[in-house]
CSV table of C-alpha atoms in Angstrom, one decimal:
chain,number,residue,atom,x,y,z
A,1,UNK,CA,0.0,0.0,0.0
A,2,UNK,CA,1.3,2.9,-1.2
A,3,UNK,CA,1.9,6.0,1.7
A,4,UNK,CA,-0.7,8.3,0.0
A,5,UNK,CA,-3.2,5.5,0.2
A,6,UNK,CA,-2.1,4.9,4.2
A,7,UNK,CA,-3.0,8.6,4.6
A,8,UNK,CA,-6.4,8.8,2.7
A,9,UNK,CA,-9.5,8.0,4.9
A,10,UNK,CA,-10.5,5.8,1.9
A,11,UNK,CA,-12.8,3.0,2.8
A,12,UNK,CA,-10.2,0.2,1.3
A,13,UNK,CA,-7.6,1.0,3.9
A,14,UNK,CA,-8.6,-0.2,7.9
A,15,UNK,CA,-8.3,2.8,9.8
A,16,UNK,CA,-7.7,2.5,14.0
A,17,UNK,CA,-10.1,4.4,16.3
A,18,UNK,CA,-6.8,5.8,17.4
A,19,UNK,CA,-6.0,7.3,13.9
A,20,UNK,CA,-9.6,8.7,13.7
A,21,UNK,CA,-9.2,10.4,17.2
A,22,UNK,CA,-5.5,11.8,16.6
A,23,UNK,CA,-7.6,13.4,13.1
A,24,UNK,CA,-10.4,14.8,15.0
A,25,UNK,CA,-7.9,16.4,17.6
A,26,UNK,CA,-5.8,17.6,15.1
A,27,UNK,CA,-8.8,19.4,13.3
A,28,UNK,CA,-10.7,20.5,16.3
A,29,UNK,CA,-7.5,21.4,19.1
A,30,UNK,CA,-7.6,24.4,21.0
A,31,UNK,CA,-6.6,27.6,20.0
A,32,UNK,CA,-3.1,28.7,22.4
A,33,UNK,CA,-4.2,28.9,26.1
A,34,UNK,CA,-3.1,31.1,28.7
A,35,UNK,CA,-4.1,29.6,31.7
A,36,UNK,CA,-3.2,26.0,32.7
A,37,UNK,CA,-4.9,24.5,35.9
A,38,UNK,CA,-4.2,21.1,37.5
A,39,UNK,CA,-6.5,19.3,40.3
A,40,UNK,CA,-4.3,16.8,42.1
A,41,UNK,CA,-2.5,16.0,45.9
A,42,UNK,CA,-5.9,15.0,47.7
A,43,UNK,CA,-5.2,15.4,51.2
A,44,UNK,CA,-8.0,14.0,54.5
A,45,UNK,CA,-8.7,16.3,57.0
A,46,UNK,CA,-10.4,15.1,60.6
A,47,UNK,CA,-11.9,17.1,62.8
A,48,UNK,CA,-13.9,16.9,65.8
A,49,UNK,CA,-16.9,17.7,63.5
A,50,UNK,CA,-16.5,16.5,59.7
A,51,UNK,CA,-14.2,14.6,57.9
A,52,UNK,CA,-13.5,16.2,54.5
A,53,UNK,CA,-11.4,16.1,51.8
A,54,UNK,CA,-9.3,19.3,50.2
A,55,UNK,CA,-7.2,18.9,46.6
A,56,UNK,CA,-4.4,21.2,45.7
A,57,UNK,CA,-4.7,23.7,42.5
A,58,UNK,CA,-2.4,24.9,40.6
A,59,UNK,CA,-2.7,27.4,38.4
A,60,UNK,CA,-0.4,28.7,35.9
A,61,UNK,CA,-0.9,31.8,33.6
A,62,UNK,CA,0.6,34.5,31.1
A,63,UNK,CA,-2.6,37.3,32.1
A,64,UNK,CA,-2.1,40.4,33.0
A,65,UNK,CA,-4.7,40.9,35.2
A,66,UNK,CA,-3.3,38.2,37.6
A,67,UNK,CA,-0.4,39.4,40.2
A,68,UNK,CA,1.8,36.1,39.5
A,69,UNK,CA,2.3,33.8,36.7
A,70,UNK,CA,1.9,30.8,39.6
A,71,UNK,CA,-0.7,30.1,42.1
A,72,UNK,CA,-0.9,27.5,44.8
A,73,UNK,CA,-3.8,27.2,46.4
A,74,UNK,CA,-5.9,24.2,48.5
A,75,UNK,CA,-9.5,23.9,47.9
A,76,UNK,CA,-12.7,21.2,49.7
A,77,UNK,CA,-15.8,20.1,47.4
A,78,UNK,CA,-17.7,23.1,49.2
A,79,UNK,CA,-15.7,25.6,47.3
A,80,UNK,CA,-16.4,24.2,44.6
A,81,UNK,CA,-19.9,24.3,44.8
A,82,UNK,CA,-19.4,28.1,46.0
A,83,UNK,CA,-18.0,28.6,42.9
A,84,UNK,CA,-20.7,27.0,40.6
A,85,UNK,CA,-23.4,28.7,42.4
A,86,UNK,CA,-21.4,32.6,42.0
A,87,UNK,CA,-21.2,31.1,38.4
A,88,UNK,CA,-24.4,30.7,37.9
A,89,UNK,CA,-25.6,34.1,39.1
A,90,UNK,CA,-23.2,35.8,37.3
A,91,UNK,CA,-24.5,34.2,34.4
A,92,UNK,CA,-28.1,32.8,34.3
A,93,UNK,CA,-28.2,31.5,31.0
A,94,UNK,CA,-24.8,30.5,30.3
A,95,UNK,CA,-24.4,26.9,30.1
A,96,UNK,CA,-22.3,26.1,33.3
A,97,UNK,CA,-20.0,23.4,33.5
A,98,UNK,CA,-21.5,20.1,36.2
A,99,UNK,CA,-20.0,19.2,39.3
A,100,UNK,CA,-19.9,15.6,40.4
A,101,UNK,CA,-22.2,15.0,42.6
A,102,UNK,CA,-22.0,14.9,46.4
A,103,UNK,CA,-21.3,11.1,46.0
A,104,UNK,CA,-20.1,10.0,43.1
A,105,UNK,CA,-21.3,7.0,41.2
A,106,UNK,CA,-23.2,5.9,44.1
A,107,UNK,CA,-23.3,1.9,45.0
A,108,UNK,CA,-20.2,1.5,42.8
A,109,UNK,CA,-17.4,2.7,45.0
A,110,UNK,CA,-17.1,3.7,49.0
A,111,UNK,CA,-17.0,7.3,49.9
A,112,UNK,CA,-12.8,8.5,50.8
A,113,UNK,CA,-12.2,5.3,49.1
A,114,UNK,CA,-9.0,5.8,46.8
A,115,UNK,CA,-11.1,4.7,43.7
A,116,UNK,CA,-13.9,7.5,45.2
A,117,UNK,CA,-11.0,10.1,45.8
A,118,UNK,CA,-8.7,9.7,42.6
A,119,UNK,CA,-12.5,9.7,40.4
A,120,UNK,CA,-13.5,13.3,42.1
A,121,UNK,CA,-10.6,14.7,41.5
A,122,UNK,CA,-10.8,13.8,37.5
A,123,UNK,CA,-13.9,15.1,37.6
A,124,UNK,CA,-13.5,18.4,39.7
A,125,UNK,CA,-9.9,18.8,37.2
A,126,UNK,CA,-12.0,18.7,34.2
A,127,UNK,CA,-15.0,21.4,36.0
A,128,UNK,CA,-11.8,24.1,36.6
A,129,UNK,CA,-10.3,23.5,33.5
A,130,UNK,CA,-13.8,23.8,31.0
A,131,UNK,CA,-14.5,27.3,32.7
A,132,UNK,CA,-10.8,28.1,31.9
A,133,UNK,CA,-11.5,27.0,28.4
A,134,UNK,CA,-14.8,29.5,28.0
A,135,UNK,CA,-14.9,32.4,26.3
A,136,UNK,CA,-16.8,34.3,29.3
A,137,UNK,CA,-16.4,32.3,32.3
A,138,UNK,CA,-13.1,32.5,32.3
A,139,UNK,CA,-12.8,35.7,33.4
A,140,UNK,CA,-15.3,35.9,36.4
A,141,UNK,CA,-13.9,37.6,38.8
A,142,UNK,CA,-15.4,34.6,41.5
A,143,UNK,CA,-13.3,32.0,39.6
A,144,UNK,CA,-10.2,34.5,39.6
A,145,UNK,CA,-10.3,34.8,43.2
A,146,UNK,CA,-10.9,30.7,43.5
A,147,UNK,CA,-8.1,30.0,41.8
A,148,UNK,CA,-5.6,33.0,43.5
A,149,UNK,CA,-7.4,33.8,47.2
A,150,UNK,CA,-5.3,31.5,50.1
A,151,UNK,CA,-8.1,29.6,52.3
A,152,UNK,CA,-8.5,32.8,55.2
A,153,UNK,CA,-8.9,35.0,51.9
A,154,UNK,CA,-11.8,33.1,50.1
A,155,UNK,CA,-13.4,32.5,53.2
A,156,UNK,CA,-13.8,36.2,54.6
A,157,UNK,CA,-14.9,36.9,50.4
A,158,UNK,CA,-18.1,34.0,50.7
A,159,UNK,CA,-19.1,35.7,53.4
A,160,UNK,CA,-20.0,39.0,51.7
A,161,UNK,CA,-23.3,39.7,50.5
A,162,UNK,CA,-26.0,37.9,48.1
A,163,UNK,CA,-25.1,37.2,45.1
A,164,UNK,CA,-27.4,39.3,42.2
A,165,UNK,CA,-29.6,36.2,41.9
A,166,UNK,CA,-29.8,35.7,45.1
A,167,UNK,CA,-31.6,40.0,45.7
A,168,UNK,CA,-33.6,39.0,43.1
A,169,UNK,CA,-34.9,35.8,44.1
A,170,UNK,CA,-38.6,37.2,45.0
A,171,UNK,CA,-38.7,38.9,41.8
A,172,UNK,CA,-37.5,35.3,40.1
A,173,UNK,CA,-39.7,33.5,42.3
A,174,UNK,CA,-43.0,35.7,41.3
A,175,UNK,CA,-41.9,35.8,37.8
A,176,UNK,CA,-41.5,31.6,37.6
A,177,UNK,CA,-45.0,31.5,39.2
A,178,UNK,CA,-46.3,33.2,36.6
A,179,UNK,CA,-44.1,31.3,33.5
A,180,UNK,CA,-45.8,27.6,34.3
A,181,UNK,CA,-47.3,27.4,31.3
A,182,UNK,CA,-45.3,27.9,27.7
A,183,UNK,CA,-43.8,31.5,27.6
A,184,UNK,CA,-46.3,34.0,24.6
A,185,UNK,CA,-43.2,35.2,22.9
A,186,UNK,CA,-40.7,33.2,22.9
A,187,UNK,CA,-38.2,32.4,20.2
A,188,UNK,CA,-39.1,29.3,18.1
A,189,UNK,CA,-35.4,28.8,18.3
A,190,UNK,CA,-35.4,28.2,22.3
A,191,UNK,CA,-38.8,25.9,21.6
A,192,UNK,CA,-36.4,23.6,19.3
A,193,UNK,CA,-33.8,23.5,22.2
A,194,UNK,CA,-36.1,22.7,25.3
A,195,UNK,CA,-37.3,19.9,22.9
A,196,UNK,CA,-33.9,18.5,22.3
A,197,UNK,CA,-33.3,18.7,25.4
A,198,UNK,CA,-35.7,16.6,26.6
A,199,UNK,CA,-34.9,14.1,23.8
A,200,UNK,CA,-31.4,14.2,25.0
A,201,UNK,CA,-32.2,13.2,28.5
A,202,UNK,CA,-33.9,10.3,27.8
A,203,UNK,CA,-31.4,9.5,25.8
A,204,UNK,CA,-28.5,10.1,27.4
A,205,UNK,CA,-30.2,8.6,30.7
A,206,UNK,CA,-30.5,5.0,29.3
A,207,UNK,CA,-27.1,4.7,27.9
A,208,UNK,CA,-25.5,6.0,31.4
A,209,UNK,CA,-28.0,3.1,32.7
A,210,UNK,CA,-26.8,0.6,30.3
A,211,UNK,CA,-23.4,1.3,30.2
A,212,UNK,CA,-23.4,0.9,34.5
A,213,UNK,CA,-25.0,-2.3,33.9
A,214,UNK,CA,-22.8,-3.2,31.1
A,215,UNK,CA,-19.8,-2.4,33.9
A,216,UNK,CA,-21.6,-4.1,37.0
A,217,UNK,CA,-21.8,-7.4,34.4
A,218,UNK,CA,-17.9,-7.1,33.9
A,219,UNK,CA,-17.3,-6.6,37.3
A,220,UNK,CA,-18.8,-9.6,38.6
A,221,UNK,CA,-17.1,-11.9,35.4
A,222,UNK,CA,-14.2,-10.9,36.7
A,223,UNK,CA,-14.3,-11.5,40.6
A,224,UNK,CA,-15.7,-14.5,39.0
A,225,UNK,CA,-12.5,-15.8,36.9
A,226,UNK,CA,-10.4,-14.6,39.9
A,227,UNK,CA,-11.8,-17.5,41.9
A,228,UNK,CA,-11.8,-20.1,38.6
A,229,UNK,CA,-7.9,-20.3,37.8
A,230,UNK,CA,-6.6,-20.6,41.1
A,231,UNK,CA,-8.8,-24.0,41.3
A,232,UNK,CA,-7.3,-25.4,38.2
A,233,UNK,CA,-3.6,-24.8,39.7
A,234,UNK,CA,-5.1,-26.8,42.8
A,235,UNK,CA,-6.4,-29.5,40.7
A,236,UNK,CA,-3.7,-29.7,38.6
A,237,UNK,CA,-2.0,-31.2,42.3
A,238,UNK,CA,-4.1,-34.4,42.2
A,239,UNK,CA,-4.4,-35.4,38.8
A,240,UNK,CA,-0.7,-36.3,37.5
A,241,UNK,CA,-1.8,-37.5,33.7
A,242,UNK,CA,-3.8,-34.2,33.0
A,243,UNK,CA,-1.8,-31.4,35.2
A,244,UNK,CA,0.0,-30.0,32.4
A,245,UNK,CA,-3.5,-29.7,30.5
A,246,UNK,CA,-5.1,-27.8,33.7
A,247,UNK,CA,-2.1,-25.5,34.1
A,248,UNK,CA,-2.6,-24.1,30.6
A,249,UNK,CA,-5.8,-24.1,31.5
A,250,UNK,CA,-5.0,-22.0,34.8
A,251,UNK,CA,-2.9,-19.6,32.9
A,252,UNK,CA,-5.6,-19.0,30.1
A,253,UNK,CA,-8.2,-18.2,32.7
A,254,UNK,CA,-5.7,-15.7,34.5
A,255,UNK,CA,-4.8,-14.0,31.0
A,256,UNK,CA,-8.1,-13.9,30.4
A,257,UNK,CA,-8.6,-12.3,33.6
A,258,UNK,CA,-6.0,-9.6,33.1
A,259,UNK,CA,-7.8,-8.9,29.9
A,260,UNK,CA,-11.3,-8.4,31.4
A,261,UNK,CA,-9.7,-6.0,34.0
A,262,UNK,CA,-8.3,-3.8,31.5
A,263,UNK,CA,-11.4,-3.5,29.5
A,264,UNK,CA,-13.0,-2.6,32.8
A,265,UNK,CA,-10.3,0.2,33.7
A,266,UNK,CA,-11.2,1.7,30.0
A,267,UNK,CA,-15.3,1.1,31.3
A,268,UNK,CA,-14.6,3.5,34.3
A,269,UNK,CA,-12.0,5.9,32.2
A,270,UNK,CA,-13.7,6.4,29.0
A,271,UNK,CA,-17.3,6.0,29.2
A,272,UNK,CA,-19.1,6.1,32.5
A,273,UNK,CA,-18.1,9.4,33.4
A,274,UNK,CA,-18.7,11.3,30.3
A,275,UNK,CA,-22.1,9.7,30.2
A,276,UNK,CA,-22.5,10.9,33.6
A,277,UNK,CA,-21.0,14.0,32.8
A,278,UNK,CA,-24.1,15.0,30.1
A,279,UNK,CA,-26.7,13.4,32.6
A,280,UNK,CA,-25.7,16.0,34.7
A,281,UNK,CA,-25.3,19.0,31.5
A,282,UNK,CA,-28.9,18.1,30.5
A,283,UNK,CA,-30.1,19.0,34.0
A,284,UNK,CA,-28.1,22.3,33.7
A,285,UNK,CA,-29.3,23.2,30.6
A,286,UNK,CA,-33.0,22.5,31.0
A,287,UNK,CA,-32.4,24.9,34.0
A,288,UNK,CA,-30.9,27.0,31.6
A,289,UNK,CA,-33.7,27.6,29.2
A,290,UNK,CA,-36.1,27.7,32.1
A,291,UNK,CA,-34.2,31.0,33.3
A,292,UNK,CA,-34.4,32.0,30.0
A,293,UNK,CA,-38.1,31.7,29.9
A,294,UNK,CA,-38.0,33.5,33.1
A,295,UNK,CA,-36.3,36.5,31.9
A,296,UNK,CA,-38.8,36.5,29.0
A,297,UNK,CA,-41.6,36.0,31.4
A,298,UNK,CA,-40.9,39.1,33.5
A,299,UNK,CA,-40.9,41.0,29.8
A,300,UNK,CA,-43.9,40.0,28.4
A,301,UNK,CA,-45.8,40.6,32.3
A,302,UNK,CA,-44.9,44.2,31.6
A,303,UNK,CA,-46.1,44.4,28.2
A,304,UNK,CA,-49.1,43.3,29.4
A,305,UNK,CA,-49.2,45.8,32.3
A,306,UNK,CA,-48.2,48.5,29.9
A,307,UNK,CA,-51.3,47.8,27.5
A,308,UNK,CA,-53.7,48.0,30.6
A,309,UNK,CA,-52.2,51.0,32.2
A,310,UNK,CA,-53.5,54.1,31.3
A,311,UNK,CA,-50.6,56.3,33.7
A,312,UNK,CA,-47.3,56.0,34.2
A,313,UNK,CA,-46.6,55.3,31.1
A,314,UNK,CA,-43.2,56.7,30.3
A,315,UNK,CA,-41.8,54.3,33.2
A,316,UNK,CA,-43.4,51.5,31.8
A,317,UNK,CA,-41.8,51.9,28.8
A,318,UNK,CA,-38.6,52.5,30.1
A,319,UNK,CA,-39.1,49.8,32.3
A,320,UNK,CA,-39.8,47.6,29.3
A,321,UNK,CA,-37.0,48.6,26.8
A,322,UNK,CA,-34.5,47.7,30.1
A,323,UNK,CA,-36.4,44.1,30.0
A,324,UNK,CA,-35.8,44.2,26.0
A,325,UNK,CA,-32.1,44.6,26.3
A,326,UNK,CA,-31.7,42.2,29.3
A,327,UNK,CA,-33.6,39.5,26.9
A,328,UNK,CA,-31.4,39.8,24.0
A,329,UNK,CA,-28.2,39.6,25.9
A,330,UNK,CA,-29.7,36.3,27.9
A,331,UNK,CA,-30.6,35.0,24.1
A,332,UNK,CA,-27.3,35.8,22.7
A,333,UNK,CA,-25.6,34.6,25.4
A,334,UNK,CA,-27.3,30.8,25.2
A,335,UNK,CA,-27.3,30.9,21.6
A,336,UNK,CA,-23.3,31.1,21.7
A,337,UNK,CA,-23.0,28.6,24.2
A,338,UNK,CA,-25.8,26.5,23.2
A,339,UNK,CA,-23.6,26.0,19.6
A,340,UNK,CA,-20.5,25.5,21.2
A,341,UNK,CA,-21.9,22.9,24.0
A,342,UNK,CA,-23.1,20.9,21.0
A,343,UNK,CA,-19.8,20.8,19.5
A,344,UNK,CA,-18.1,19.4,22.7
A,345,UNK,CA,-20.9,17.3,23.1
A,346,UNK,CA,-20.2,15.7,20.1
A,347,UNK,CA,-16.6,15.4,20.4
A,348,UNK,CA,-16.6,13.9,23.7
A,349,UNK,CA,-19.5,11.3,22.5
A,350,UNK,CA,-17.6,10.5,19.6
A,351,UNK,CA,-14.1,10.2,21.3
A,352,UNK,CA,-15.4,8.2,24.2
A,353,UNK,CA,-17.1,5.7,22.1
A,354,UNK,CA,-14.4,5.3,20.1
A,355,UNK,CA,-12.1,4.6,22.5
A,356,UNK,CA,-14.4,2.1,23.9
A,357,UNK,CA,-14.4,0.1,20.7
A,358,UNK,CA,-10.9,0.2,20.3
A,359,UNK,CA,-10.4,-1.3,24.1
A,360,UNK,CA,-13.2,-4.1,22.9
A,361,UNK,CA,-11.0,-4.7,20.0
A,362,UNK,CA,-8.1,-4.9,22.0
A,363,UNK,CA,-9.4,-7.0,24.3
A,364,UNK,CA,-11.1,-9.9,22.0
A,365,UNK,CA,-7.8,-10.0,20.2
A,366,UNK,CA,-6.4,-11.2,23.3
């Protein structure tokens, strides 16, 4: 085979999953990044009160608006969340990177078990460094002082006052009540979204169902096979004429066995947590466009005011073209995001099911 035909994607020549994903990366990489973070060096902590855990974070960075090119700093799940939520107020209809949850794939693994630990901290690496990687999120001043403030610092600055969501929760509350059924105006754009949303979380519900039962299956094959070659070696004692035949026999099973815990490892590495990963994103995101809606909501309640009042007029309307502006920015914002969440989405689907392939490959060739 000639090396132009190696290098075409033509159907005649086998192409790894490998190949394919070192193409898509090459094609889709990131444009030069100025700020590096890294999640690692869980450490316990026991007090008289809680147990918890706290991970080191290390940022590194070329900005100007940060004091030093390196920062150090030592961070629990709590902060975390802190920084979600500030997030998320900041930004009501930007799509927010998912947190894992307060216990992580639960019934699979103990909690402050290493497995538990090590599969957090993946997961909290990946939130820190998907903000870094937005176009707006990464410059929130919350997440600046997350990744900068020593602990004494960010404490005293979570104690300040509500958040801007959290002033207007009455209004947000009142305007909610009043956006149950579907919202007059809106866009049919954000009509197509909520309804491929909801497509999506069915969706992406049964195959994080499927592929933990898929695992669980695996799991218990394996802690099965443990058990079966060590009997052969023991039979293999009492039965001169056919111990050679039983020891091969013992060896097989225990290659086999190696096997099926690798393809396992690539289970728990490449597929169950990015399924997880959009269970979680189509929560967000139907939370999204339901703040949306609530934004437009509040407009179209004052339109309706407007057309009954027959004073006050003037503030109405200045009132209103206020509500206007604040619904095209939400709009413009989602519709940025909404395009480039897709586009993740679909690298991440495609790259984790590809790898998964490639490991079943791997593993029947054994």
């Amino acid at each position: 085979t000639s090396l132009a035909e190696v290098n075409s994607f033509s159907p005649s020549v086998p192409i790894s999953p490998s190949s394919m994903i070192n193409q898509y990366k090459f094609e889709d990489g990131p444009e030069l990044r100025d700020l590096f973070i890294t999640v690692d060096d869980p450490e316990s902590h026991i007090t008289a009160i809680e147990t918890f855990i706290t991970y080191r974070v290390v940022t590194k960075t070329t900005r100007g608006e940060f004091d030093s090119s390196e920062y150090e700093v030592r961070r629990r799940y709590q902060d975390f969340l802190w920084l979600k939520s500030k997030l998320e107020e900041a930004h009501p209809t930007l799509i927010i990177p998912p947190l894992p949850e307060k216990f992580i794939m639960k019934g699979m693994v103990e909690r402050f078990s290493d497995e538990f630990i090590e599969t957090r901290r993946k997961a909290l690496h990946k939130f820190l460094n998907r903000i870094a990687d937005h176009p707006t999120l990464t410059f929130n001043e919350d997440f600046k002082i997350f990744l900068t403030a020593q602990a004494w610092e960010l404490s005293s600055h979570k104690k300040q006052g509500p958040g801007l969501l959290s002033r207007m929760g009455q209004t947000v509350r009142a305007v909610a009540s009043s956006v149950r059924g579907a919202v007059k105006n809106r866009p049919e754009m954000f009509t197509e979204m909520n309804n491929y949303m909801e497509t999506f979380s069915q969706k992406i519900n049964l195959l994080d169902k499927i592929a933990h039962r898929i695992y669980k299956e695996e799991r218990d094959y394996f802690n099965e096979m443990k058990e079966y070659g060590p009997i052969h070696t023991l039979w293999s004692a009492s039965e001169e004429d056919i111990a050679d035949s039983l020891k091969g026999i013992a060896g097989c099973i225990d290659r086999c066995c190696k096997a099926t815990e690798r393809r396992i490892a690539g289970l728990s590495e490449h597929l169950l947590p990015i399924l997880h990963e959009y269970v979680l994103y189509s929560e967000i995101l139907m939370g999204v466009l339901k703040r949306r809606d609530q934004i437009q909501g509040e407009l179209d309640s004052k339109v309706d005011a407007l057309a009954n009042k027959k004073t006050e007029k003037d503030l109405f309307s200045e009132e209103i073209g206020k509500l206007e502006d604040k619904v095209e920015r939400a709009n413009n914002a989602l519709k940025a995001d909404w395009d480039r969440w897709k586009q993740n989405m679909q690298w991440d689907m495609r790259s984790s099911f590809t790898n998964v392939a490639e490991n079943n490959l791997h593993y029947y060739e054994e």
